[in-house]
Coordinates of N, CA and C and ligand atoms in Angstrom, one line a residue:
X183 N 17.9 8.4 -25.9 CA 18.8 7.5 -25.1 C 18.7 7.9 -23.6
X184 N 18.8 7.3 -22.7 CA 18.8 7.3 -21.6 C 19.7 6.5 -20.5
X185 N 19.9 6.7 -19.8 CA 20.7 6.0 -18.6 C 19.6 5.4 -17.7
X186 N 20.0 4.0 -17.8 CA 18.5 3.1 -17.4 C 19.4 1.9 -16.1
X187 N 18.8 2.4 -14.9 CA 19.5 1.2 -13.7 C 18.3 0.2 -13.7
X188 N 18.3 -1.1 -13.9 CA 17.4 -2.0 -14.3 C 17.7 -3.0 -12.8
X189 N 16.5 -2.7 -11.7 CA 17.0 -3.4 -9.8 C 15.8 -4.9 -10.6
X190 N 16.3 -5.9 -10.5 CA 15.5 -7.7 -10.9 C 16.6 -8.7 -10.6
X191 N 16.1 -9.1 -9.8 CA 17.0 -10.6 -9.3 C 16.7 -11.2 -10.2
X192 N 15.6 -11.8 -11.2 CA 15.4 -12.8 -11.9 C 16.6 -13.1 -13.4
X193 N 17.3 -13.3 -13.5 CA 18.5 -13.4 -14.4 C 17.5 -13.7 -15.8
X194 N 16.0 -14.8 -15.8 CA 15.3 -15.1 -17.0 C 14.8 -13.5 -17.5
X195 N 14.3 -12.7 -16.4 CA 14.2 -11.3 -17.2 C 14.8 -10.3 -17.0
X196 N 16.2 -10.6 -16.3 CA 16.9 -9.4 -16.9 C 17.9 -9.5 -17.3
X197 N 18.6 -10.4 -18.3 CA 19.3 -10.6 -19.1 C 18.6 -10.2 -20.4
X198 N 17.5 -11.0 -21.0 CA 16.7 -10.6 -22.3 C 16.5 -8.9 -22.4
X199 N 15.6 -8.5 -20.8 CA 15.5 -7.4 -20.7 C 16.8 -6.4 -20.8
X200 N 17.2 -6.5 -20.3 CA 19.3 -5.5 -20.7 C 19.4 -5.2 -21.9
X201 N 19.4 -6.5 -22.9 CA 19.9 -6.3 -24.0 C 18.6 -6.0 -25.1
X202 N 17.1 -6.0 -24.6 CA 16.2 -5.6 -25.5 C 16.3 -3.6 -25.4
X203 N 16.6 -3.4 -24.1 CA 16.4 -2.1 -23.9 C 18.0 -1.5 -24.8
X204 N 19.7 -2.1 -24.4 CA 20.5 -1.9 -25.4 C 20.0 -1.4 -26.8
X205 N 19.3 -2.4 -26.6 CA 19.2 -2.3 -28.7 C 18.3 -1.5 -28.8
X206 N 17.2 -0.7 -27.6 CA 16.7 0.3 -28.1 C 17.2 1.5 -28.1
X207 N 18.8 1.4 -27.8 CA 19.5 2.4 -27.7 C 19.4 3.5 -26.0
X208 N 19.3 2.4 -25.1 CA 19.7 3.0 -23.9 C 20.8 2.3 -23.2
X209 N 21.0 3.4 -22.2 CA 22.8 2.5 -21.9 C 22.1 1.9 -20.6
X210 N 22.1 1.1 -20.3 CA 21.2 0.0 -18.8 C 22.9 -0.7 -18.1
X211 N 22.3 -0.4 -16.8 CA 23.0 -1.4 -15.5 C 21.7 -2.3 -15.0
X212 N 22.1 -3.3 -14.6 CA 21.7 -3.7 -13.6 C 21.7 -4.1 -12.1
X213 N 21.2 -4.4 -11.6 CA 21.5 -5.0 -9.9 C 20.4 -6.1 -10.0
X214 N 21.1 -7.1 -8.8 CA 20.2 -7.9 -8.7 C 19.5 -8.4 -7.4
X215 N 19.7 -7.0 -6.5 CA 19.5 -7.1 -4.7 C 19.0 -6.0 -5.0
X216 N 18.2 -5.7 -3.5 CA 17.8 -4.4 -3.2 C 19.2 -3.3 -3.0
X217 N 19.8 -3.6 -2.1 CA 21.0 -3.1 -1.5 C 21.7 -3.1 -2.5
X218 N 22.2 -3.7 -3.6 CA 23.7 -3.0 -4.5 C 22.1 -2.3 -5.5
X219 N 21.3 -2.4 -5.7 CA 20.4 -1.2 -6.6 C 20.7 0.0 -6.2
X220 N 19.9 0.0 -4.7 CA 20.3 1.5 -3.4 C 21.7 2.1 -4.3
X221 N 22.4 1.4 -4.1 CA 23.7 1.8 -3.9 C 24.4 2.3 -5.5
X222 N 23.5 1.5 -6.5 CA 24.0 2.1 -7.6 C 23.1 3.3 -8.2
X223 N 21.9 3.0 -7.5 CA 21.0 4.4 -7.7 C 21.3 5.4 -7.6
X224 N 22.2 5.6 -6.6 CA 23.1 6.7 -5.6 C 23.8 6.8 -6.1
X225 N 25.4 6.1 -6.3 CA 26.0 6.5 -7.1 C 26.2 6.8 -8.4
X226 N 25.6 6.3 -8.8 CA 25.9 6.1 -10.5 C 24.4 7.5 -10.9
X227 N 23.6 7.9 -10.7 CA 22.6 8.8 -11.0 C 21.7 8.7 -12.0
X228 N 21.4 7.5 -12.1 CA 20.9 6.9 -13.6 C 19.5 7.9 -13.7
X229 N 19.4 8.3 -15.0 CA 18.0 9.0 -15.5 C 16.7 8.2 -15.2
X230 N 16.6 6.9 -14.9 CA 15.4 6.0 -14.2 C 15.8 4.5 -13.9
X231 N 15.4 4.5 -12.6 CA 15.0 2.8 -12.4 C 13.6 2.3 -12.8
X232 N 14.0 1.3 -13.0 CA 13.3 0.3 -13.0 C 13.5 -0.7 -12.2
X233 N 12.4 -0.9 -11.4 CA 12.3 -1.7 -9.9 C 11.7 -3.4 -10.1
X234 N 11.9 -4.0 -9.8 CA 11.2 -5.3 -9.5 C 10.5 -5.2 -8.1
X235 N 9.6 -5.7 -7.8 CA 8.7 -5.4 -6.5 C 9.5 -6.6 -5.8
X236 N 9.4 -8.1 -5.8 CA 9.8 -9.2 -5.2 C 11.3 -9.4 -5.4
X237 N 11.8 -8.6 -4.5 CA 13.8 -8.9 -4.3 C 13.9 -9.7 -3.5
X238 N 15.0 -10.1 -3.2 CA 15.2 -11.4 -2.3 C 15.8 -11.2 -1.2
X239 N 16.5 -10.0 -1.2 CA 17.1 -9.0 0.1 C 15.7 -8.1 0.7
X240 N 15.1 -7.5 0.1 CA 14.2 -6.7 0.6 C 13.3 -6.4 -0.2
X241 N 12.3 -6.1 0.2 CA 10.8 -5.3 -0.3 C 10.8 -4.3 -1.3
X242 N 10.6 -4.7 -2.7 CA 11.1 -3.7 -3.6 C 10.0 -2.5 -3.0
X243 N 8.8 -2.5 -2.4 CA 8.2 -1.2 -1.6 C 8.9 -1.1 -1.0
X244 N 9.9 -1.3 0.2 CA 10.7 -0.9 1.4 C 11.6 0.3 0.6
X245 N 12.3 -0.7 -0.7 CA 14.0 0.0 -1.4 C 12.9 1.2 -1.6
X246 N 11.6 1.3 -2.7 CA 11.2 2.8 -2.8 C 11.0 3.8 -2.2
X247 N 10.6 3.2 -0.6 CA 10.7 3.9 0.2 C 12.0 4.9 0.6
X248 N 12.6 3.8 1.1 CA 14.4 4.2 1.2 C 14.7 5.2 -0.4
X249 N 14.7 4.8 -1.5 CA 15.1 6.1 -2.6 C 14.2 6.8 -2.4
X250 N 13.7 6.6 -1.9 CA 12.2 8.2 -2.6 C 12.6 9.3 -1.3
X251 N 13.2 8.8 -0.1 CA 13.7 9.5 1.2 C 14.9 10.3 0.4
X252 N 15.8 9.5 -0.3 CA 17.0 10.6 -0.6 C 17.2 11.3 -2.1
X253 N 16.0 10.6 -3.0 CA 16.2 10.7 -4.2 C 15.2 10.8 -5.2
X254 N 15.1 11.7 -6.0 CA 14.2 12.1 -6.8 C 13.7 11.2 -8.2
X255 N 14.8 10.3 -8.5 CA 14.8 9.7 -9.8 C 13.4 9.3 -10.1
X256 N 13.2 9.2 -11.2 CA 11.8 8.7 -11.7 C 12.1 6.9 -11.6
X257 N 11.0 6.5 -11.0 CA 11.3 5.1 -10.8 C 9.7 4.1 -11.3
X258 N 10.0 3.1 -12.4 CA 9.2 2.2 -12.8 C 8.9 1.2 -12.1
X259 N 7.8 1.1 -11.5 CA 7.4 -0.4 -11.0 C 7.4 -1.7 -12.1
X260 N 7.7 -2.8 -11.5 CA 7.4 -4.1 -12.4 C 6.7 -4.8 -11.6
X261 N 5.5 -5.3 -11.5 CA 4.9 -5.8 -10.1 C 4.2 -7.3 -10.7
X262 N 4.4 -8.2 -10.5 CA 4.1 -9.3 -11.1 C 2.4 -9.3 -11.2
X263 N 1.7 -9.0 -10.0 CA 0.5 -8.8 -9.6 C -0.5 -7.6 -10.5
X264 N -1.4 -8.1 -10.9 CA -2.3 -6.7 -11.4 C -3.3 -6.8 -11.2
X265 N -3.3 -5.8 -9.7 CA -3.8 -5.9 -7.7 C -3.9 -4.4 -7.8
X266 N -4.9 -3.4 -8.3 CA -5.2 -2.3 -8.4 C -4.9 -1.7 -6.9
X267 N -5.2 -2.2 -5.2 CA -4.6 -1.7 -4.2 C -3.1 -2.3 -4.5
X268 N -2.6 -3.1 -4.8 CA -0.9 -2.8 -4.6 C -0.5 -1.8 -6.0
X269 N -0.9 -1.6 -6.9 CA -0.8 -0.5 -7.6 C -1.0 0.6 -7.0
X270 N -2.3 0.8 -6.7 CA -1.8 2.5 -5.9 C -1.0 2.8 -4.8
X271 N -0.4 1.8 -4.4 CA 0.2 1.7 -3.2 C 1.2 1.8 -3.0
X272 N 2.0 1.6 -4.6 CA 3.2 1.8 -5.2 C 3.3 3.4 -5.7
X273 N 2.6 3.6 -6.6 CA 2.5 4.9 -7.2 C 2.4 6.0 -6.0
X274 N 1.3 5.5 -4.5 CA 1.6 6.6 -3.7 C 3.0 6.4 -2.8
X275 N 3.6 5.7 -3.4 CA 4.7 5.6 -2.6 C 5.7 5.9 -2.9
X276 N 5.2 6.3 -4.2 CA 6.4 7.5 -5.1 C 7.1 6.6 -6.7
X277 N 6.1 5.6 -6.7 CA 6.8 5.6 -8.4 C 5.8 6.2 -8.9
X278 N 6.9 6.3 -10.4 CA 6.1 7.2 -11.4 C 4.9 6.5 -12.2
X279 N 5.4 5.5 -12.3 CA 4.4 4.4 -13.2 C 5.0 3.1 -13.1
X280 N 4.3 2.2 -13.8 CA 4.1 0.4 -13.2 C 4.2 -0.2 -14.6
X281 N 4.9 -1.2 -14.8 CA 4.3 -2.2 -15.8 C 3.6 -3.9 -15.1
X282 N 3.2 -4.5 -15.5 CA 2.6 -5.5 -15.1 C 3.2 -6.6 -15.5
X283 N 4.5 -7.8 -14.8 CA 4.3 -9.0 -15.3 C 3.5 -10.0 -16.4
X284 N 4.2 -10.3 -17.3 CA 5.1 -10.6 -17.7 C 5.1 -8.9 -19.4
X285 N 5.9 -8.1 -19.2 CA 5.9 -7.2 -20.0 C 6.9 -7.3 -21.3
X286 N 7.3 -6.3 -22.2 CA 7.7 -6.0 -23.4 C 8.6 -5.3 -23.1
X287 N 9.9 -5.8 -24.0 CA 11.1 -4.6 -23.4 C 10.4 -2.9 -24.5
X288 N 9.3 -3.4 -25.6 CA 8.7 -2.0 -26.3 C 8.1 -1.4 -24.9
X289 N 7.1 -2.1 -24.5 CA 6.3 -1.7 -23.6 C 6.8 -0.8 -22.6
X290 N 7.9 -1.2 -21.9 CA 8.6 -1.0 -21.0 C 9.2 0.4 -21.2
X291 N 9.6 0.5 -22.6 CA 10.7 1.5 -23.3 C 9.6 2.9 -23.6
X292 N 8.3 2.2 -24.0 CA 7.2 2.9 -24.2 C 6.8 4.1 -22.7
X293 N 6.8 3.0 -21.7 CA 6.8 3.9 -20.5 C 7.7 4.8 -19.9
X294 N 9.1 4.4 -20.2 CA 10.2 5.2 -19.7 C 10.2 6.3 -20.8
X295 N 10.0 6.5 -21.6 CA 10.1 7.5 -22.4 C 9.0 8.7 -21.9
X296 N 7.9 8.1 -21.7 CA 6.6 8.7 -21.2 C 6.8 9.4 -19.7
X297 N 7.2 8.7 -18.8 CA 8.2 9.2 -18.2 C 9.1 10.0 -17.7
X298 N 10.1 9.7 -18.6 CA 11.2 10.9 -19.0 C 10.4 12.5 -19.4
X299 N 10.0 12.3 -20.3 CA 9.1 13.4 -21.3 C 8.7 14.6 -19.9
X300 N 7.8 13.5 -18.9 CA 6.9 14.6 -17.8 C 8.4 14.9 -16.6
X301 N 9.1 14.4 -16.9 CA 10.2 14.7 -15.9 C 11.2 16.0 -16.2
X302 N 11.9 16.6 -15.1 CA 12.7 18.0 -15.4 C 13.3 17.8 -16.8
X303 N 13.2 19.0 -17.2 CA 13.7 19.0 -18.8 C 12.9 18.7 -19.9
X304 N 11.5 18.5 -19.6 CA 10.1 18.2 -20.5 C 9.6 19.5 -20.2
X305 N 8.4 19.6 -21.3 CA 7.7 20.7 -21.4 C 7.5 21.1 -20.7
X306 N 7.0 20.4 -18.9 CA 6.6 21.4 -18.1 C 8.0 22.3 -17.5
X307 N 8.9 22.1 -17.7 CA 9.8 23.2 -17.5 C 9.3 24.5 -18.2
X308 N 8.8 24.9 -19.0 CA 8.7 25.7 -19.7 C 7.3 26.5 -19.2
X309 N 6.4 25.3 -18.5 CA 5.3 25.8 -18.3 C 4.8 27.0 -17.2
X310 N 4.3 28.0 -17.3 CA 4.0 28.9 -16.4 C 3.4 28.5 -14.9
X311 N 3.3 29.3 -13.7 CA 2.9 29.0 -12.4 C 1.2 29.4 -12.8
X312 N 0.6 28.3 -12.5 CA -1.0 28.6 -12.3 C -1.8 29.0 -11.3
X313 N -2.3 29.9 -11.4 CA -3.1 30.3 -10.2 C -4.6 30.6 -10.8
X314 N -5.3 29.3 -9.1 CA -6.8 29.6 -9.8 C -6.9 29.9 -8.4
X315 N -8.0 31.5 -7.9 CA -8.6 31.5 -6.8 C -6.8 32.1 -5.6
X316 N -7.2 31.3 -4.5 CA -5.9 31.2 -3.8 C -4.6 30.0 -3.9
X317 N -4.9 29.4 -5.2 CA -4.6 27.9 -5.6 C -3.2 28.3 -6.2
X318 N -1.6 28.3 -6.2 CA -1.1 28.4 -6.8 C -0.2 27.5 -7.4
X319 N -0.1 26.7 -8.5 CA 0.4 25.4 -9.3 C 1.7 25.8 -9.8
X320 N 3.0 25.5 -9.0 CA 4.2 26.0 -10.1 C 4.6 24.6 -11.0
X321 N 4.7 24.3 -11.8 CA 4.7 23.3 -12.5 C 6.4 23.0 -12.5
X322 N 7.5 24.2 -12.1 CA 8.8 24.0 -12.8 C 9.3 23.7 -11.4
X323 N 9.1 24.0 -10.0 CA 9.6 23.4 -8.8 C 8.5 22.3 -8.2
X324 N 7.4 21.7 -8.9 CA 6.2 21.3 -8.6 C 5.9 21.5 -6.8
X325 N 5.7 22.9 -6.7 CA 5.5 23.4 -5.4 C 3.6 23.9 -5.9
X326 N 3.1 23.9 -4.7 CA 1.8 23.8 -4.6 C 1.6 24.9 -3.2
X327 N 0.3 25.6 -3.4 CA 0.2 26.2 -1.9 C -1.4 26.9 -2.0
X328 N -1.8 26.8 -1.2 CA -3.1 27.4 -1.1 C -3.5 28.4 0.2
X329 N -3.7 29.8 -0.6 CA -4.0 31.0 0.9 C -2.7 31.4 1.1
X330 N -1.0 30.8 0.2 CA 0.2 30.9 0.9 C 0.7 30.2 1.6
X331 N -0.1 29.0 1.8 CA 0.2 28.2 2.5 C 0.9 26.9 2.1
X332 N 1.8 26.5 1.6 CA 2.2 25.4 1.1 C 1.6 23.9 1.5
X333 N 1.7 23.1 0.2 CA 0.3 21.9 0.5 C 1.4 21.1 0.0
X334 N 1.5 19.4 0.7 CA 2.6 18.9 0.2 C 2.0 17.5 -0.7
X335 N 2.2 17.2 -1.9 CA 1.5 16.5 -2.4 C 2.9 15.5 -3.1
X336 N 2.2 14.4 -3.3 CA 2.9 13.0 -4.0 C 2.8 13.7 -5.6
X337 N 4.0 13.1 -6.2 CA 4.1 13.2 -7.6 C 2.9 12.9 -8.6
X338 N 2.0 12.1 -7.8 CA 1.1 11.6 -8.3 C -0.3 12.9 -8.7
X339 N -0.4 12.9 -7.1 CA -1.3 14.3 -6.5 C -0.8 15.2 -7.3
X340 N 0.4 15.6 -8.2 CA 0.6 16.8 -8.2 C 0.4 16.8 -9.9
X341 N 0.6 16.1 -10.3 CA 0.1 15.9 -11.9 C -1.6 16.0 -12.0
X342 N -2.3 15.0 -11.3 CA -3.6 14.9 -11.0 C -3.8 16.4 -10.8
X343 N -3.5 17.1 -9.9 CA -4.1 18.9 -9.7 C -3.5 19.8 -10.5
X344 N -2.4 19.5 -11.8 CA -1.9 20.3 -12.5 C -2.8 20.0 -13.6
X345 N -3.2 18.7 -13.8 CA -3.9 18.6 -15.4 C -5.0 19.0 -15.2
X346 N -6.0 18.9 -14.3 CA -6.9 19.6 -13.5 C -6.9 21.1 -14.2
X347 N -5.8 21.9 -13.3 CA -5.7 23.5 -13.6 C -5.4 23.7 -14.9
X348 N -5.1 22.5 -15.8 CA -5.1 22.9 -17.2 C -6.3 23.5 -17.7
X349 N -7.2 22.4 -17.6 CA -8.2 22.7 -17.6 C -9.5 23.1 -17.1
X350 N -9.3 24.3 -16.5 CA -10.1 25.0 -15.2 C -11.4 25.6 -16.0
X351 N -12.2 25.0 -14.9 CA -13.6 25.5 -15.5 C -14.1 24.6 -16.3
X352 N -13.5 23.6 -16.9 CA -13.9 22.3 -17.9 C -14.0 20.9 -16.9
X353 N -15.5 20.0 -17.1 CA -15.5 18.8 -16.6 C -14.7 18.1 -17.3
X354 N -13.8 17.3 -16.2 CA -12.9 16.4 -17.1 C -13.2 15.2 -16.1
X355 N -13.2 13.9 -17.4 CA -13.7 12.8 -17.1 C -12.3 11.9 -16.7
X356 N -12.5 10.7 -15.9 CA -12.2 10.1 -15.2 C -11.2 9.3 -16.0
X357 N -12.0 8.7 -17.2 CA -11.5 8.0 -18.5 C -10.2 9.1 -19.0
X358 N -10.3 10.8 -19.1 CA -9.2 11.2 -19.1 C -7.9 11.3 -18.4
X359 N -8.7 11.2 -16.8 CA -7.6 11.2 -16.1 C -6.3 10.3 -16.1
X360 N -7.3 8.9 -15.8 CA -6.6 7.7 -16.1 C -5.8 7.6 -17.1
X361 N -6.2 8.5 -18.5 CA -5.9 8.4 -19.5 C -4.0 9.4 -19.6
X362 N -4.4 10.6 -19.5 CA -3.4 11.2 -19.3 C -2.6 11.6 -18.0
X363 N -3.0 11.7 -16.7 CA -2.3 11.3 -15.7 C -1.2 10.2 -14.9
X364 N -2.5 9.3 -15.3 CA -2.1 7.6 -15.1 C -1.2 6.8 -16.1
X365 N -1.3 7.4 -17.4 CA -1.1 6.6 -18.7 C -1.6 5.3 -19.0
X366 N -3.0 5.2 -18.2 CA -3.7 4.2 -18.5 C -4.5 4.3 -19.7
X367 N -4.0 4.6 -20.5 CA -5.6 4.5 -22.2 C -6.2 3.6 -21.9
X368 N -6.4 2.3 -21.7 CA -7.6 1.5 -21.8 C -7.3 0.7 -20.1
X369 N -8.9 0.4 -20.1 CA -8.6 -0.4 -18.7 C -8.3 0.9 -17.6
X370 N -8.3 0.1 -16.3 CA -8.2 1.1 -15.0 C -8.9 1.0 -14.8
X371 N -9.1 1.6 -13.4 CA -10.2 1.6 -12.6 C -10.8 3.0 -12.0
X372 N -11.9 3.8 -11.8 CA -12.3 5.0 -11.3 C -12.0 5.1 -10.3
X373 N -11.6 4.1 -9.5 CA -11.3 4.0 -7.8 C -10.3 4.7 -8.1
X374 N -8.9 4.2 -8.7 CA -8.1 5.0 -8.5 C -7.8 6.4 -8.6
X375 N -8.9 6.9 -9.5 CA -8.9 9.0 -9.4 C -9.6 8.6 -8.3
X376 N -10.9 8.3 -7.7 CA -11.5 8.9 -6.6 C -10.8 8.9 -5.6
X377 N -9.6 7.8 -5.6 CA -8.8 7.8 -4.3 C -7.9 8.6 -4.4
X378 N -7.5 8.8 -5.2 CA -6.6 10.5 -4.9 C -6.9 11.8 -5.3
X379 N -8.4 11.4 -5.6 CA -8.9 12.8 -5.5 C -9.4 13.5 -4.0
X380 N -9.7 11.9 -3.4 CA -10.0 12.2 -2.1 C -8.9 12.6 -1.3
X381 N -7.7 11.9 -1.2 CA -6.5 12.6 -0.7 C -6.1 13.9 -1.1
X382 N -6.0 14.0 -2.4 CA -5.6 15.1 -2.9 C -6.9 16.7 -2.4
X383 N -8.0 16.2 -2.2 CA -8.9 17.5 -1.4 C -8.9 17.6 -0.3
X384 N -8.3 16.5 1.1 CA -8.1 16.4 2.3 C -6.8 17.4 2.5
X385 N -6.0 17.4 1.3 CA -4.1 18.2 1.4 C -5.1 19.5 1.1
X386 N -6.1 19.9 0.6 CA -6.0 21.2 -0.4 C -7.2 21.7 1.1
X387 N -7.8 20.5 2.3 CA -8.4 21.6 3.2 C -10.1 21.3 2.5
X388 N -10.0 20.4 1.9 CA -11.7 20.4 1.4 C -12.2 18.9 1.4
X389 N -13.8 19.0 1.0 CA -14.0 17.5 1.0 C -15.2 17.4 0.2
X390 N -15.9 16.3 -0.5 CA -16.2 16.1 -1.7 C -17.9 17.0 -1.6
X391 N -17.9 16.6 0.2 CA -19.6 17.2 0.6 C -19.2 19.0 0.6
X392 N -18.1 19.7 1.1 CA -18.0 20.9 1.0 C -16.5 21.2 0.3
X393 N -17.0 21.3 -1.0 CA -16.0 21.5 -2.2 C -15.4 23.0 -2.2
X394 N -14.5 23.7 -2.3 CA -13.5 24.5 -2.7 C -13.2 24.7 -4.0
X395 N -12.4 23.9 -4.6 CA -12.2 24.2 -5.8 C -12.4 22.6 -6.7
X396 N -12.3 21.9 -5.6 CA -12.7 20.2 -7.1 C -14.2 19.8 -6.8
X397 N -14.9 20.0 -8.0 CA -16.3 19.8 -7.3 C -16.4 18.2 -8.6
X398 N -16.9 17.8 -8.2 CA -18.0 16.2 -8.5 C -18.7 16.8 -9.7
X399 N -18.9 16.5 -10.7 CA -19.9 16.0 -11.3 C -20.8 14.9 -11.7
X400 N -21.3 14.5 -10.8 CA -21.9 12.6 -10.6 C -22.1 12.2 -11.8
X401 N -21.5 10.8 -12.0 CA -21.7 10.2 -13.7 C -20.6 11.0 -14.9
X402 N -20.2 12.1 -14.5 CA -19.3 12.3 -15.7 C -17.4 12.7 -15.3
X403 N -17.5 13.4 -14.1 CA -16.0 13.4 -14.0 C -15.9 14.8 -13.0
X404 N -14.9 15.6 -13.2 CA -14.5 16.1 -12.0 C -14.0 17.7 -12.6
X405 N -14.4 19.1 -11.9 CA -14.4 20.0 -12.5 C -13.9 20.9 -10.9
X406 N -12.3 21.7 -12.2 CA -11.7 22.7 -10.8 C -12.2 24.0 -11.0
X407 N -12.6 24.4 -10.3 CA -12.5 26.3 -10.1 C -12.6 27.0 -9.1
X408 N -12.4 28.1 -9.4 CA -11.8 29.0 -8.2 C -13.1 29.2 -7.1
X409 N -13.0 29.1 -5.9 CA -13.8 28.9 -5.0 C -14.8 30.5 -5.4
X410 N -16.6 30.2 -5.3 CA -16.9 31.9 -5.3 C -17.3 31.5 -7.2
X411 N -16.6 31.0 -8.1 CA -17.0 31.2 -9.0 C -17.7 30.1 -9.8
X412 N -18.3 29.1 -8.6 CA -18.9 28.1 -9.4 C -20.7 28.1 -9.5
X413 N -20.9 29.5 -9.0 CA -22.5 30.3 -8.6 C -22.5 29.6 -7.3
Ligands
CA214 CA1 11.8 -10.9 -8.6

């Protein structure tokens, strides 16, 4: 069970949607503005929004902007569009994950759980600080730094370079990333790892022609190690 703030002006899906997630046994608010969502996001502390992109007060990008400045919640996109640039555009803008118009209150319930799971109080609380090289990965403050030097990465970036340092020294394919990063199992696009692989090696001081620690594997996927030990 979870505490679910559900921000959709559309009363056709978020009435059905309320009461499908109810009966999955979560306690849901809604809002139907950007401004009383803000406002009950803040006060009320709910364990995840779920966002509508098209509000009628404001730019469900703008409201994420504005929560992601004062607030950590894990937040669901719903984006009517399935527009791979307004997808990443969202996700770098700090949600956790997306559903696509017209969705499933399963589907839906399927993501927030997924979710939840990678958020404080999931395994990775438990998980140790990784260090490859001068790379150090804490997974329980998701602090990052390289040489000592702290690297500041999107939630996105920082799952991407942790599942990475899971598996150090192993090529991991693209289809995985998407797979377990993104929670895309089927479908997706490679653009979207190379695009934040590219960001994610410009934060870490490197670039795909003079690699560090994420080197290319052309045709199969993407392999980290500690700088010095790739021959
Ligand atoms: Ca809407």
């Amino acid at each position: 069970m979870a505490r679910l703030l559900l921000i959709e002006d559309d009363l056709t899906i978020r009435t059905p949607l309320v009461r499908a997630l109810r009966e999955r046994g979560h306690a849901v608010a809604a809002a139907s503005t950007a401004m009383t969502g803000l406002r009950d996001a803040l006060d009320d502390r709910p364990d995840l929004v779920v966002l509508d992109l098209g509000l009628p007060d404001l730019d469900g990008r703008e409201l994420l902007r504005m929560l992601r400045a004062v607030s950590t919640v894990p937040v669901i996109v719903a984006t009517a569009r399935d527009d791979e640039t307004e997808i990443v555009r969202v996700l770098d803008a700090g949600a956790d994950d997306y559903v696509v118009k017209p969705f499933t209150a399963a589907q839906l319930d399927a993501r927030v759980r997924a979710v939840l799971r990678r958020g404080p109080g999931g395994p990775a609380d438990q998980d140790p600080t990784l260090v490859i090289g001068g790379l150090r990965i804490d997974p329980r403050s998701r602090q990052v730094s390289v040489d000592g030097g702290p690297v500041e990465l999107t939630p996105r970036e920082f799952d991407l370079l942790r599942h990475l340092a899971t598996r150090v020294g192993e090529v991991v394919t693209k289809r995985e990333l998407l797979t377990e990063v993104w929670q895309i199992p089927y479908g997706g696009a490679d653009k979207t790892v190379d695009v934040h692989l590219s960001w994610l090696r410009r934060k870490l001081g490197e670039s795909a022609q003079q690699p560090r620690y994420l080197h290319t594997v052309r045709g199969v996927g993407v392999r980290l190690v500690a700088p010095g030990a790739d021959g």
